[in-house]
mmCIF file of C-alpha atoms in Angstrom:
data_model
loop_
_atom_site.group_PDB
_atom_site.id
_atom_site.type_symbol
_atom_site.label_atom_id
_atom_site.label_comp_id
_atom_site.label_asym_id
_atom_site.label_seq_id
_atom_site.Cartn_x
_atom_site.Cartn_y
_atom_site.Cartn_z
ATOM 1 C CA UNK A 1 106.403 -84.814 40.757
ATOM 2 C CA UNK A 2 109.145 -87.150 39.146
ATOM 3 C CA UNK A 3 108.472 -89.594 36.801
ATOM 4 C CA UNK A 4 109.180 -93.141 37.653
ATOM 5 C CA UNK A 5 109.534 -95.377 34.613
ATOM 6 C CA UNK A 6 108.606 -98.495 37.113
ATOM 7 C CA UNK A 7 104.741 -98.288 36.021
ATOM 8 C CA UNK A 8 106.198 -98.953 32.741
ATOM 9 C CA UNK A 9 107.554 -102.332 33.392
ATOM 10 C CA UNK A 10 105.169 -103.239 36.136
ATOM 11 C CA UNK A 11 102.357 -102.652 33.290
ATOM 12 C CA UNK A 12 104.101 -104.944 30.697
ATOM 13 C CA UNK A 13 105.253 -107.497 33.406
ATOM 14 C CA UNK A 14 101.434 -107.728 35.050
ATOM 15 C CA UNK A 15 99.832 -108.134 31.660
ATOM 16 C CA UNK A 16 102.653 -110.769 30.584
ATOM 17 C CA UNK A 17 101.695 -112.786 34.088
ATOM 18 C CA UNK A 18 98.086 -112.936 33.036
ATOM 19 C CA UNK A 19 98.300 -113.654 29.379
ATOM 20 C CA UNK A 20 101.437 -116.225 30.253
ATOM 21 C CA UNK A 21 98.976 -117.699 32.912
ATOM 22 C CA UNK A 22 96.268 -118.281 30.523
ATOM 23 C CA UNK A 23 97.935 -119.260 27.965
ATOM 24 C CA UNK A 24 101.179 -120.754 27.796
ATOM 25 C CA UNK A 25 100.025 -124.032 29.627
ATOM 26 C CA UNK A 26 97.626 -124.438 27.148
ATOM 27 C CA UNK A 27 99.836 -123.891 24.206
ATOM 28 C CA UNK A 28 102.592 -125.940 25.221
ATOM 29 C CA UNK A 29 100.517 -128.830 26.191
ATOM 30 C CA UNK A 30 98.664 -128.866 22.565
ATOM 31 C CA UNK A 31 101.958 -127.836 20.659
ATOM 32 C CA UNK A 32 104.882 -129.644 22.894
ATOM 33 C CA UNK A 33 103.179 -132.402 24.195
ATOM 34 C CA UNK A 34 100.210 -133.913 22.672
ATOM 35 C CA UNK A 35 100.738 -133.295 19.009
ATOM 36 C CA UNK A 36 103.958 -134.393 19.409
ATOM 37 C CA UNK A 37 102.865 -137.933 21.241
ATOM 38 C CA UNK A 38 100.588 -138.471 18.558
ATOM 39 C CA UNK A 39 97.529 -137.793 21.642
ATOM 40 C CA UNK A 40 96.139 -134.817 18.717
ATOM 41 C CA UNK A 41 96.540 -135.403 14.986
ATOM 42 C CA UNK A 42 99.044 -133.442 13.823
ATOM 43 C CA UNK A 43 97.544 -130.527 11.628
ATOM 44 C CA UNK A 44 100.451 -130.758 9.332
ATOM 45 C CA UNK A 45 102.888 -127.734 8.083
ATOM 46 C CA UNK A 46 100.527 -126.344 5.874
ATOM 47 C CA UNK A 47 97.805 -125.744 7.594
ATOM 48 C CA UNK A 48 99.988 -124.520 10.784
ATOM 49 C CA UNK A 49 101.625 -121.684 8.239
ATOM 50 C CA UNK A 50 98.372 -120.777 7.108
ATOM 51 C CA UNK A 51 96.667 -119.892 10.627
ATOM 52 C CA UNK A 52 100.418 -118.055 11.449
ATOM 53 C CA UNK A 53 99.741 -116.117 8.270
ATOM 54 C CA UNK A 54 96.516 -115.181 9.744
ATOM 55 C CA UNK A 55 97.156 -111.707 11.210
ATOM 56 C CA UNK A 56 95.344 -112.108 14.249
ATOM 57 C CA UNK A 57 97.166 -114.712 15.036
ATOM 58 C CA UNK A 58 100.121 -113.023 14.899
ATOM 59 C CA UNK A 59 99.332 -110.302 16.908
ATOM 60 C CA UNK A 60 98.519 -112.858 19.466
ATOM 61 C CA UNK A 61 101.997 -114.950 19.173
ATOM 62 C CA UNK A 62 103.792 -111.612 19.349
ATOM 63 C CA UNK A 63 101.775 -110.369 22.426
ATOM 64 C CA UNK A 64 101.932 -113.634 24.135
ATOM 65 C CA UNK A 65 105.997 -114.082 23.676
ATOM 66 C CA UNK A 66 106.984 -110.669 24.127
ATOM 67 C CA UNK A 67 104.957 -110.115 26.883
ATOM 68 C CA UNK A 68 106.093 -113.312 29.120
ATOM 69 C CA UNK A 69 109.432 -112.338 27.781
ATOM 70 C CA UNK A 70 109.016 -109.060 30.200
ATOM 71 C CA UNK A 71 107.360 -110.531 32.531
ATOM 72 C CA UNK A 72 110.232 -112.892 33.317
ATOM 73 C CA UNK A 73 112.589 -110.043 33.066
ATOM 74 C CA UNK A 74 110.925 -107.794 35.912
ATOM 75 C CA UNK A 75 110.758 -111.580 38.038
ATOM 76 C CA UNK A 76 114.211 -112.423 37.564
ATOM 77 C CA UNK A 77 115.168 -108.610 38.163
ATOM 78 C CA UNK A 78 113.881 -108.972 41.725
ATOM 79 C CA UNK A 79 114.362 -112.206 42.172
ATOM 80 C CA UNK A 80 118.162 -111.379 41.547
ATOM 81 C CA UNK A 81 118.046 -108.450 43.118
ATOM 82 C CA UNK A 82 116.177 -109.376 46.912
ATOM 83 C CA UNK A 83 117.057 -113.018 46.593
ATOM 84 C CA UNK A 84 120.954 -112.699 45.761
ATOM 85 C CA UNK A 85 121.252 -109.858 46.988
ATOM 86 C CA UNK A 86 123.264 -108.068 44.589
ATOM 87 C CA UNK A 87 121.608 -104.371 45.360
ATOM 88 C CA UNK A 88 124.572 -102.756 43.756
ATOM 89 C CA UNK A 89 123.914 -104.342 40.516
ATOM 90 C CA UNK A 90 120.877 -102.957 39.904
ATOM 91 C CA UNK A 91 121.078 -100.574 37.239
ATOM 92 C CA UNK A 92 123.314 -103.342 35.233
ATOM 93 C CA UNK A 93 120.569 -106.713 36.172
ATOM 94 C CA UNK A 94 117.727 -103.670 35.034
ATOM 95 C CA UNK A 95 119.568 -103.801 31.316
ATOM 96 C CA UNK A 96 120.436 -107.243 30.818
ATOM 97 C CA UNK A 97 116.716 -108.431 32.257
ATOM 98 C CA UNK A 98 114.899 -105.572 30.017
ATOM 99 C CA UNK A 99 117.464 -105.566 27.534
ATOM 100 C CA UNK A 100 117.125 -109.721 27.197
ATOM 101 C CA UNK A 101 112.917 -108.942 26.851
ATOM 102 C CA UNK A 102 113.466 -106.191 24.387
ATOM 103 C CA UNK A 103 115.957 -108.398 21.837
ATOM 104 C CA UNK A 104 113.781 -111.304 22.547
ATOM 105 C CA UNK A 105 110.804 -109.057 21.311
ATOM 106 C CA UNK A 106 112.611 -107.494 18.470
ATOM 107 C CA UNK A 107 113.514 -111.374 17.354
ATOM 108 C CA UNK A 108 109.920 -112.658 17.213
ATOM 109 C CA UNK A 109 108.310 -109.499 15.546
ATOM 110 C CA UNK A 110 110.840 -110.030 12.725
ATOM 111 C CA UNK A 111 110.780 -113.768 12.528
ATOM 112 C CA UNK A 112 106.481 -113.392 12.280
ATOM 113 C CA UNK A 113 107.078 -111.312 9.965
ATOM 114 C CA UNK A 114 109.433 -113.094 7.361
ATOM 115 C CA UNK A 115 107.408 -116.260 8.251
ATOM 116 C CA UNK A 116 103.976 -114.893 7.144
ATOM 117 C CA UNK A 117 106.165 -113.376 3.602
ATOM 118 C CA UNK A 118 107.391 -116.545 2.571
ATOM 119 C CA UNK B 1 97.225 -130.586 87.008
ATOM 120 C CA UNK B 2 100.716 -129.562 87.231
ATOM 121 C CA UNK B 3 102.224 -129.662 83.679
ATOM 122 C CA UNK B 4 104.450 -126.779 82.983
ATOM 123 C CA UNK B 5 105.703 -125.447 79.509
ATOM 124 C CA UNK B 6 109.194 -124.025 78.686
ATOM 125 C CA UNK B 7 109.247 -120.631 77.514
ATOM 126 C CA UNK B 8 112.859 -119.442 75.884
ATOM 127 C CA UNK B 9 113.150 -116.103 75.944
ATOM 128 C CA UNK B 10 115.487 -114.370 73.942
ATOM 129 C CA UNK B 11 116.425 -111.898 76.482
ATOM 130 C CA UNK B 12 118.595 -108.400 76.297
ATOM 131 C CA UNK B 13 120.148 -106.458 78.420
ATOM 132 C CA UNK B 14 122.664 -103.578 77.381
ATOM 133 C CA UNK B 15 123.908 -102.921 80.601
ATOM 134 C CA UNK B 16 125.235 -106.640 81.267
ATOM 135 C CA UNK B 17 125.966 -107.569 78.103
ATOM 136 C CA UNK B 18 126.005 -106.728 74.250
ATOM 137 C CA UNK B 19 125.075 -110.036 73.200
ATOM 138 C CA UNK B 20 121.030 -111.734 73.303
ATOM 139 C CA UNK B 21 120.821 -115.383 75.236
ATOM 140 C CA UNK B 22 117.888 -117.427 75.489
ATOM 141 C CA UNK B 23 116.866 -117.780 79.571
ATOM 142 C CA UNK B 24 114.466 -120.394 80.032
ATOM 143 C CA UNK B 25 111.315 -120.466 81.949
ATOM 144 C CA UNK B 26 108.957 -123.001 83.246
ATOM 145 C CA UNK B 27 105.648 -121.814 83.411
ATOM 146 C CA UNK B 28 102.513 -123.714 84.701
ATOM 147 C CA UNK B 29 100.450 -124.861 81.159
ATOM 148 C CA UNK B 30 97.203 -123.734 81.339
ATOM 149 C CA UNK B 31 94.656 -124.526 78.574
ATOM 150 C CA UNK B 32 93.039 -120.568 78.799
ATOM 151 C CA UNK B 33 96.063 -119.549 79.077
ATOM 152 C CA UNK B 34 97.985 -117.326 76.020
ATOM 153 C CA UNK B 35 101.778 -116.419 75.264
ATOM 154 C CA UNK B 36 101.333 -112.879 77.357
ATOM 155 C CA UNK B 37 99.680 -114.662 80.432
ATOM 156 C CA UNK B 38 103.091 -116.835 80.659
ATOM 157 C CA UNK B 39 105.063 -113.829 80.232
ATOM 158 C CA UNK B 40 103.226 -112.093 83.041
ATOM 159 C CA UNK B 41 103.715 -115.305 85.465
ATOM 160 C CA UNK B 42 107.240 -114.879 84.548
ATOM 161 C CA UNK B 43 107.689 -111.225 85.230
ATOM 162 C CA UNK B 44 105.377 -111.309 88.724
ATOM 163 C CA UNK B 45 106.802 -115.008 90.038
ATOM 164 C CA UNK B 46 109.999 -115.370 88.491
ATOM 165 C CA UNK B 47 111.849 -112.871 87.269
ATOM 166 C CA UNK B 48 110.750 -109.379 87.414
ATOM 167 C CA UNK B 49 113.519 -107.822 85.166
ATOM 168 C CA UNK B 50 111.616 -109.679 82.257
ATOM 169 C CA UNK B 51 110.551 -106.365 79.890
ATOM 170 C CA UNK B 52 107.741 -106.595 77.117
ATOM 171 C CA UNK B 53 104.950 -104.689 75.680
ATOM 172 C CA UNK B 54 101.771 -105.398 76.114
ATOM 173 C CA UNK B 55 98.264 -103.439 77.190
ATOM 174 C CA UNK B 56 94.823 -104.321 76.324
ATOM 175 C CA UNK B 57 95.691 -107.851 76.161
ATOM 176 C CA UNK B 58 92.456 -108.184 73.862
ATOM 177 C CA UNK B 59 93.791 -108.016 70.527
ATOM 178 C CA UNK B 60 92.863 -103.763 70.230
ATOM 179 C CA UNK B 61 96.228 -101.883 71.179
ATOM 180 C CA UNK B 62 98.440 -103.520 68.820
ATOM 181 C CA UNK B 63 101.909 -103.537 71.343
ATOM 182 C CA UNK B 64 102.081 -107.437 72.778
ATOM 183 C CA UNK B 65 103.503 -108.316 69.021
ATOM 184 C CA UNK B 66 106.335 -110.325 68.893
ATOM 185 C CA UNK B 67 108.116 -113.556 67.308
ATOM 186 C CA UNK B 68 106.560 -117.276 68.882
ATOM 187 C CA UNK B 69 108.675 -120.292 67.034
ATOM 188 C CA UNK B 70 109.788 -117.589 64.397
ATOM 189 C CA UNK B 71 106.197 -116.505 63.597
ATOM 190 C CA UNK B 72 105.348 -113.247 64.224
ATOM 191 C CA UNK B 73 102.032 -113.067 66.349
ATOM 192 C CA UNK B 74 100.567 -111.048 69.278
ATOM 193 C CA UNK B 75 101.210 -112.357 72.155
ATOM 194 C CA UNK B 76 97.665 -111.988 73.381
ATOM 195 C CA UNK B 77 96.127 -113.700 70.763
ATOM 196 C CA UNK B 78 98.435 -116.940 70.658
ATOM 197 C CA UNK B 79 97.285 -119.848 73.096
ATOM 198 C CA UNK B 80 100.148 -121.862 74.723
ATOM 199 C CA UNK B 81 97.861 -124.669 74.171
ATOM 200 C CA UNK B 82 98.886 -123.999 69.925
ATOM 201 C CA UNK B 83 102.515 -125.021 71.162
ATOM 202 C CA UNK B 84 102.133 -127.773 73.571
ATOM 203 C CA UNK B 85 104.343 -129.395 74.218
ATOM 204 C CA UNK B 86 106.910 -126.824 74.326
ATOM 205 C CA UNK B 87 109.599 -125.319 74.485
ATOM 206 C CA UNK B 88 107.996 -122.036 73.065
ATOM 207 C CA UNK B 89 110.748 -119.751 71.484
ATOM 208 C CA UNK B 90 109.978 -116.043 72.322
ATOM 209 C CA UNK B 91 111.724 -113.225 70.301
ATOM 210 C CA UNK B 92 111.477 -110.000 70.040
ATOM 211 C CA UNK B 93 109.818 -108.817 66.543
ATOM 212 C CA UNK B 94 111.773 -109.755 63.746
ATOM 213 C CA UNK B 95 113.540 -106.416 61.548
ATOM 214 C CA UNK B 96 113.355 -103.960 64.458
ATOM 215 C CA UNK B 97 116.366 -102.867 66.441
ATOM 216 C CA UNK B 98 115.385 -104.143 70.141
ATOM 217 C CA UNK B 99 115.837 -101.562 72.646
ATOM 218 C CA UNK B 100 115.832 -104.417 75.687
ATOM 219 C CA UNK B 101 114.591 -107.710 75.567
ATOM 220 C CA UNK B 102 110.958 -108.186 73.852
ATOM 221 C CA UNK B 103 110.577 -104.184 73.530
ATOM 222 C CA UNK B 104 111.385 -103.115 70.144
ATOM 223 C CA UNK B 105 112.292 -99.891 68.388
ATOM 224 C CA UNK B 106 109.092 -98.273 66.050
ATOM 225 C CA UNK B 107 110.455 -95.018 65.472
ATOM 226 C CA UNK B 108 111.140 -95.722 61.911
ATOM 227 C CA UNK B 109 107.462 -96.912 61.204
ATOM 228 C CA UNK B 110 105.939 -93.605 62.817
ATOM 229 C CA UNK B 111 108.267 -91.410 60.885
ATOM 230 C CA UNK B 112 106.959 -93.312 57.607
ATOM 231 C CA UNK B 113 103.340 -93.550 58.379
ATOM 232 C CA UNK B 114 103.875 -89.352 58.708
ATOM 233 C CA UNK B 115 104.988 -89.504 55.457
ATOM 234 C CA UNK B 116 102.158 -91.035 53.730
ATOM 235 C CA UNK B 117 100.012 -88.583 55.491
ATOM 236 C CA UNK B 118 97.152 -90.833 57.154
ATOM 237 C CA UNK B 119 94.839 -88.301 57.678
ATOM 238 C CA UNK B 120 92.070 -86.660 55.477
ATOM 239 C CA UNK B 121 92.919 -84.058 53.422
ATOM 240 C CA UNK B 122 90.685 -81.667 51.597
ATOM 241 C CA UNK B 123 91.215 -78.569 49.185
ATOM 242 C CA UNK B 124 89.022 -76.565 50.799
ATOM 243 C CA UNK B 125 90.134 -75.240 53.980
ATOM 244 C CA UNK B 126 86.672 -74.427 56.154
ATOM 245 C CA UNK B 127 84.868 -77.873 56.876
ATOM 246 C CA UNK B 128 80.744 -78.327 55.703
ATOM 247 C CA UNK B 129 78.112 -77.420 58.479
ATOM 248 C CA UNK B 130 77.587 -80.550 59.762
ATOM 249 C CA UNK B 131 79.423 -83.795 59.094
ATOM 250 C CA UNK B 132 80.504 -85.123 55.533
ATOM 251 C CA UNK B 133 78.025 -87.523 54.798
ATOM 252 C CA UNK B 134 78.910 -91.016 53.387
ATOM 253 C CA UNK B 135 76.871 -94.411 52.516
ATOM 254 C CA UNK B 136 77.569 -98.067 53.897
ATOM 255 C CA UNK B 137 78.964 -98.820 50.434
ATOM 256 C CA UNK B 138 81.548 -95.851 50.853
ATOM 257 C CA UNK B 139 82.376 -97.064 53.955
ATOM 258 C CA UNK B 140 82.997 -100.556 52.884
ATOM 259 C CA UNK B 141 85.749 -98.934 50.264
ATOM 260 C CA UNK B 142 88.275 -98.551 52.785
ATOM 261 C CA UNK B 143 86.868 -99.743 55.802
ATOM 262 C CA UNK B 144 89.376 -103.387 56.344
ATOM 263 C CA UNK B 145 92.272 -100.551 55.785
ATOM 264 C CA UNK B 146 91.235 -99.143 58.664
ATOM 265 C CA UNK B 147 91.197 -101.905 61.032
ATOM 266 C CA UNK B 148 95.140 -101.536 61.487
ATOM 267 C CA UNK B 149 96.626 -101.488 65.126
ATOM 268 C CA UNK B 150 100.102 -100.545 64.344
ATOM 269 C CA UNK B 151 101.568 -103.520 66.016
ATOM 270 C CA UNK B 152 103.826 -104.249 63.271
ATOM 271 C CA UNK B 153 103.857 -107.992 63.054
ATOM 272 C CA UNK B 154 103.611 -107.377 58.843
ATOM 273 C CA UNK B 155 106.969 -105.388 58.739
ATOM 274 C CA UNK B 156 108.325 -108.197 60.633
ATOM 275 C CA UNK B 157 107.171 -110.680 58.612
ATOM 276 C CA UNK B 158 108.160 -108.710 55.187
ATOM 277 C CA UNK B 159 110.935 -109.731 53.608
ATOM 278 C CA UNK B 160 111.796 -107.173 51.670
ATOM 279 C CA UNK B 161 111.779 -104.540 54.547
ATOM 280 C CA UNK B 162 113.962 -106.828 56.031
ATOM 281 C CA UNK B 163 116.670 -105.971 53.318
ATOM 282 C CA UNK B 164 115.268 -102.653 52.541
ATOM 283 C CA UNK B 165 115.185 -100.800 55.660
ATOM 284 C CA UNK B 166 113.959 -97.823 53.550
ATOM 285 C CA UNK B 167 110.524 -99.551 52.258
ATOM 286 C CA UNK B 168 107.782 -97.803 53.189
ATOM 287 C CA UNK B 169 106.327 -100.741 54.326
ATOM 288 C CA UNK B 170 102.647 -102.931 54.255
ATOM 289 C CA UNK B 171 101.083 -100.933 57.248
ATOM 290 C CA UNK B 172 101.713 -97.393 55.773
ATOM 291 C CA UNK B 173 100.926 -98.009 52.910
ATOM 292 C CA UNK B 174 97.651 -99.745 53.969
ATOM 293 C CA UNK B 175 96.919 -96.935 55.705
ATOM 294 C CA UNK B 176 97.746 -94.425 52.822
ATOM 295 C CA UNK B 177 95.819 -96.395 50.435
ATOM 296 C CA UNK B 178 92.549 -96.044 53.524
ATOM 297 C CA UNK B 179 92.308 -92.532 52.817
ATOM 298 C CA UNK B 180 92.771 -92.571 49.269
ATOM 299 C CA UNK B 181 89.839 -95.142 49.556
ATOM 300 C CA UNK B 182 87.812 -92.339 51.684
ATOM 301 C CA UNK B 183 84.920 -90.679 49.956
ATOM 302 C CA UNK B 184 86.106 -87.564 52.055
ATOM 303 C CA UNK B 185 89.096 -86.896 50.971
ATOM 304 C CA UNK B 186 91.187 -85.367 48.578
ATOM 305 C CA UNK B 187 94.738 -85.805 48.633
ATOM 306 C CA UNK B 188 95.445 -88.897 46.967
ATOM 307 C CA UNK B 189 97.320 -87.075 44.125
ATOM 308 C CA UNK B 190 99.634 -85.506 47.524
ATOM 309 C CA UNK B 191 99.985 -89.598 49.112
ATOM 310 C CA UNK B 192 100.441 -91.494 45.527
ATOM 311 C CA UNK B 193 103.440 -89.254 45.092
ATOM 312 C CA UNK B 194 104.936 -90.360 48.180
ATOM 313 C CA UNK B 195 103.505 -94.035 48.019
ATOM 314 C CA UNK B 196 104.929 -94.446 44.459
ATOM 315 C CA UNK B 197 108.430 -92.973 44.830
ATOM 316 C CA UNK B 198 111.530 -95.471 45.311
ATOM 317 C CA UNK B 199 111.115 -96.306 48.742
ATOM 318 C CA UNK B 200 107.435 -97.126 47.891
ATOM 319 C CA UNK B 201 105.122 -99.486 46.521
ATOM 320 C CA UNK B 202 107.280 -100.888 44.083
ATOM 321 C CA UNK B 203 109.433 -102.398 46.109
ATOM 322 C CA UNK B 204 107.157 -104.903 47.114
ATOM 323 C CA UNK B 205 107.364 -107.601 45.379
ATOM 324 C CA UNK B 206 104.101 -109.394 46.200
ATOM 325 C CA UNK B 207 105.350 -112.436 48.594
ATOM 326 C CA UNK B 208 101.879 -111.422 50.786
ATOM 327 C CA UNK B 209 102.989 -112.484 54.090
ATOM 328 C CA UNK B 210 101.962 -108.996 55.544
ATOM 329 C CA UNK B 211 98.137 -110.332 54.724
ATOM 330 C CA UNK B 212 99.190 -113.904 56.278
ATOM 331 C CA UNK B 213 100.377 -112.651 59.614
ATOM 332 C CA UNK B 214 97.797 -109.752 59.857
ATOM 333 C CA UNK B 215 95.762 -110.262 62.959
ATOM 334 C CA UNK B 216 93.212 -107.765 62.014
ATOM 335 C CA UNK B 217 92.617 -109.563 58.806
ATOM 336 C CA UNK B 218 93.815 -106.144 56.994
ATOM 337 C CA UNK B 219 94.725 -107.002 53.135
ATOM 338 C CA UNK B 220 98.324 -104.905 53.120
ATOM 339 C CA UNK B 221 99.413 -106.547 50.210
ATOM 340 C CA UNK B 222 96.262 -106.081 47.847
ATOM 341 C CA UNK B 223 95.976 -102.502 49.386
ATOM 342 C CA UNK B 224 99.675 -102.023 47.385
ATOM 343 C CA UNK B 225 98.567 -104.415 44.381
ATOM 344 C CA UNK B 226 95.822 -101.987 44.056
ATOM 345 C CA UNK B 227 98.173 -98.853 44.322
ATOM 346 C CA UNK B 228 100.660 -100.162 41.365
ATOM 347 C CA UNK B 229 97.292 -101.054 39.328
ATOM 348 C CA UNK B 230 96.063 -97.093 39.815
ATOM 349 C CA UNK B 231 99.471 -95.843 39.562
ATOM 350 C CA UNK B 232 100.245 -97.391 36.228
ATOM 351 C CA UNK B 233 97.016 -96.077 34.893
ATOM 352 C CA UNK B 234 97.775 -92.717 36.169
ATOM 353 C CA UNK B 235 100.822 -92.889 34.464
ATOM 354 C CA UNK B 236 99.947 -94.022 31.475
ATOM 355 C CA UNK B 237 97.293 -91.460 31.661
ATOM 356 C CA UNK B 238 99.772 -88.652 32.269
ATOM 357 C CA UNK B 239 101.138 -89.476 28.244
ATOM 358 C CA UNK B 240 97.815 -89.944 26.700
ATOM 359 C CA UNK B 241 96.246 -87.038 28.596
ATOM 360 C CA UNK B 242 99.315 -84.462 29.493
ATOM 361 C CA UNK B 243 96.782 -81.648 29.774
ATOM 362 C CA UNK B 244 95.109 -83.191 33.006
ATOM 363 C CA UNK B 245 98.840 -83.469 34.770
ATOM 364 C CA UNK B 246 98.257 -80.252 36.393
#
């Protein structure tokens, strides 16, 4: 039997749907919207870098981001690929979709780690 | 009583002409009446060169399906009364090459739902004395995967067979995944391999409308969410565990 690498991304794009759905609304409501508006007190720099520090919490900021970051990929794969119809492409939307989720991975693991080494 | 209802049929007939055109019929409306009782006033009072499927006209043989205001729907199963006041748009089933009128072309699905081998398959070749026993709860497993009638309205209303002839499709794979569900068998290593490759499961890309349209409430589309969940673990499973591959 051949090997299909599709389970691959279908794994990282299913789990980046569910963690993405759970959390991102969350996140971007405390973060983006009510800290900003003043609706939360802010928790102020410090304390912020401290919990990033926190390795836990790293793991979970690099799962999270990575994660939706391949989740959009496979989306926007298909939804290029069925929706625009640009069949031929496929090989070449595969690498920039993937290839976007795998520098945009590669970025956050190294900016969470310089940021916890300061 | 006397109201009538306009049926447009989009009508086909090699022989005249290459091209479909819309004929319109008045029918009488009558409240018991469905879609396939108009078309058989039609074919036995107005124009007998009218061609359709149809059989059981109870909902069981799966061959009256076809497209009623761009919805794909059995024709026995659809009330006129839903449409009132009319005009009803009839088309043959959408994605299928029509052969003449409302009668389409299925070859393609029975030479897939070969392929996924919808029957039960076991290693050993002399069957038990007796039956192979199974429990309620066994049955239950695959039992709504088994309530398929082949009639085909989910490949009409699935987009992505409509630009991917080659997709195995919801109702194959349904009915793959109903014997992989079966307590008896024991061939779903033989059907995943077939259900997984290109032309299988993961082209679908989850827009559900097979489960929507299906009017045997079968679940196509969580029957192939279920097949990419197994699948990945199998193949994640075939890297952690290479020794079990064989």
């Amino acid at each position: 039997m051949r090997r299909h690498i599709e389970p691959f991304w279908w794994a990282l794009f299913s789990s980046g749907g569910t963690l993405a759905a759970f959390f991102l609304p969350v996140l971007i409501f405390i973060m983006g919207i009510a800290i900003p508006l003043g609706w939360i007190e802010s928790p102020g720099y410090e304390k912020l870098f401290a919990l990033v520090s926190n390795l836990h919490i790293r793991v979970f900021l690099f799962s999270l981001i990575s994660l939706s970051l391949f989740h959009w990929a496979h989306r926007f794969r298909f939804t290029l690929y069925d929706g625009l119809q640009l069949k031929h492409l496929n090989r070449l939307i595969a690498v920039l979709c993937y290839g976007s989720a795998i520098t945009g991975t590669l970025m956050t693991g190294y900016i969470l780690i310089i940021f916890s080494s300061h | 009583m006397n109201e009538q209802i306009t049926l447009e049929v989009l009508r086909y007939r090699p022989e005249e002409s290459s091209k479909q055109i819309y004929q319109s019929y008045d029918v009488p409306f009558k409240k018991e009446w469905v879609i396939l009782d108009a078309l058989n006033y039609i074919k036995d009072e107005l124009d007998g060169t009218l061609s359709y499927r149809w059989s059981c006209r109870m909902g069981v043989c799966g061959s009256c399906g076809m497209m009623v205001n761009g919805e794909p729907v059995l024709s026995c199963a659809s009330f006129l009364e839903t449409f009132h006041p009319g005009p009803i748009r009839i088309e043959p089933l959408e994605n299928f090459p029509v052969v003449r009128d409302l009668v389409s072309e299925m070859s393609d699905f029975m030479e897939k739902l070969e392929r996924v081998q919808p029957w039960l398959i076991r290693k050993d070749e002399d069957p038990p004395e007796g039956e192979y026993l199974q429990t309620p709860s066994q049955l239950m497993d695959y039992k709504n995967y088994s309530m398929c009638i082949n009639c085909m309205l989910c490949y009409s209303a699935c987009p992505v067979y409509g630009l991917e002839p080659s997709f195995l499709g919801p109702a194959a794979i349904a009915l793959g995944q109903r014997y992989n569900l079966d307590s008896r068998d024991q061939g779903e290593k033989i059907r995943n391999a077939v259900l997984s490759e290109d032309d299988g499961i993961w082209q679908c890309t989850l827009v559900g409308e097979c489960s929507a349209v299906c009017p045997k409430d079968v679940d196509p589309a969580a029957a192939i969410q279920r097949l990419k969940v197994s699948t990945t673990v199998d193949f994640f499973k075939s890297f952690l565990m290479p020794w079990q591959n064989r």
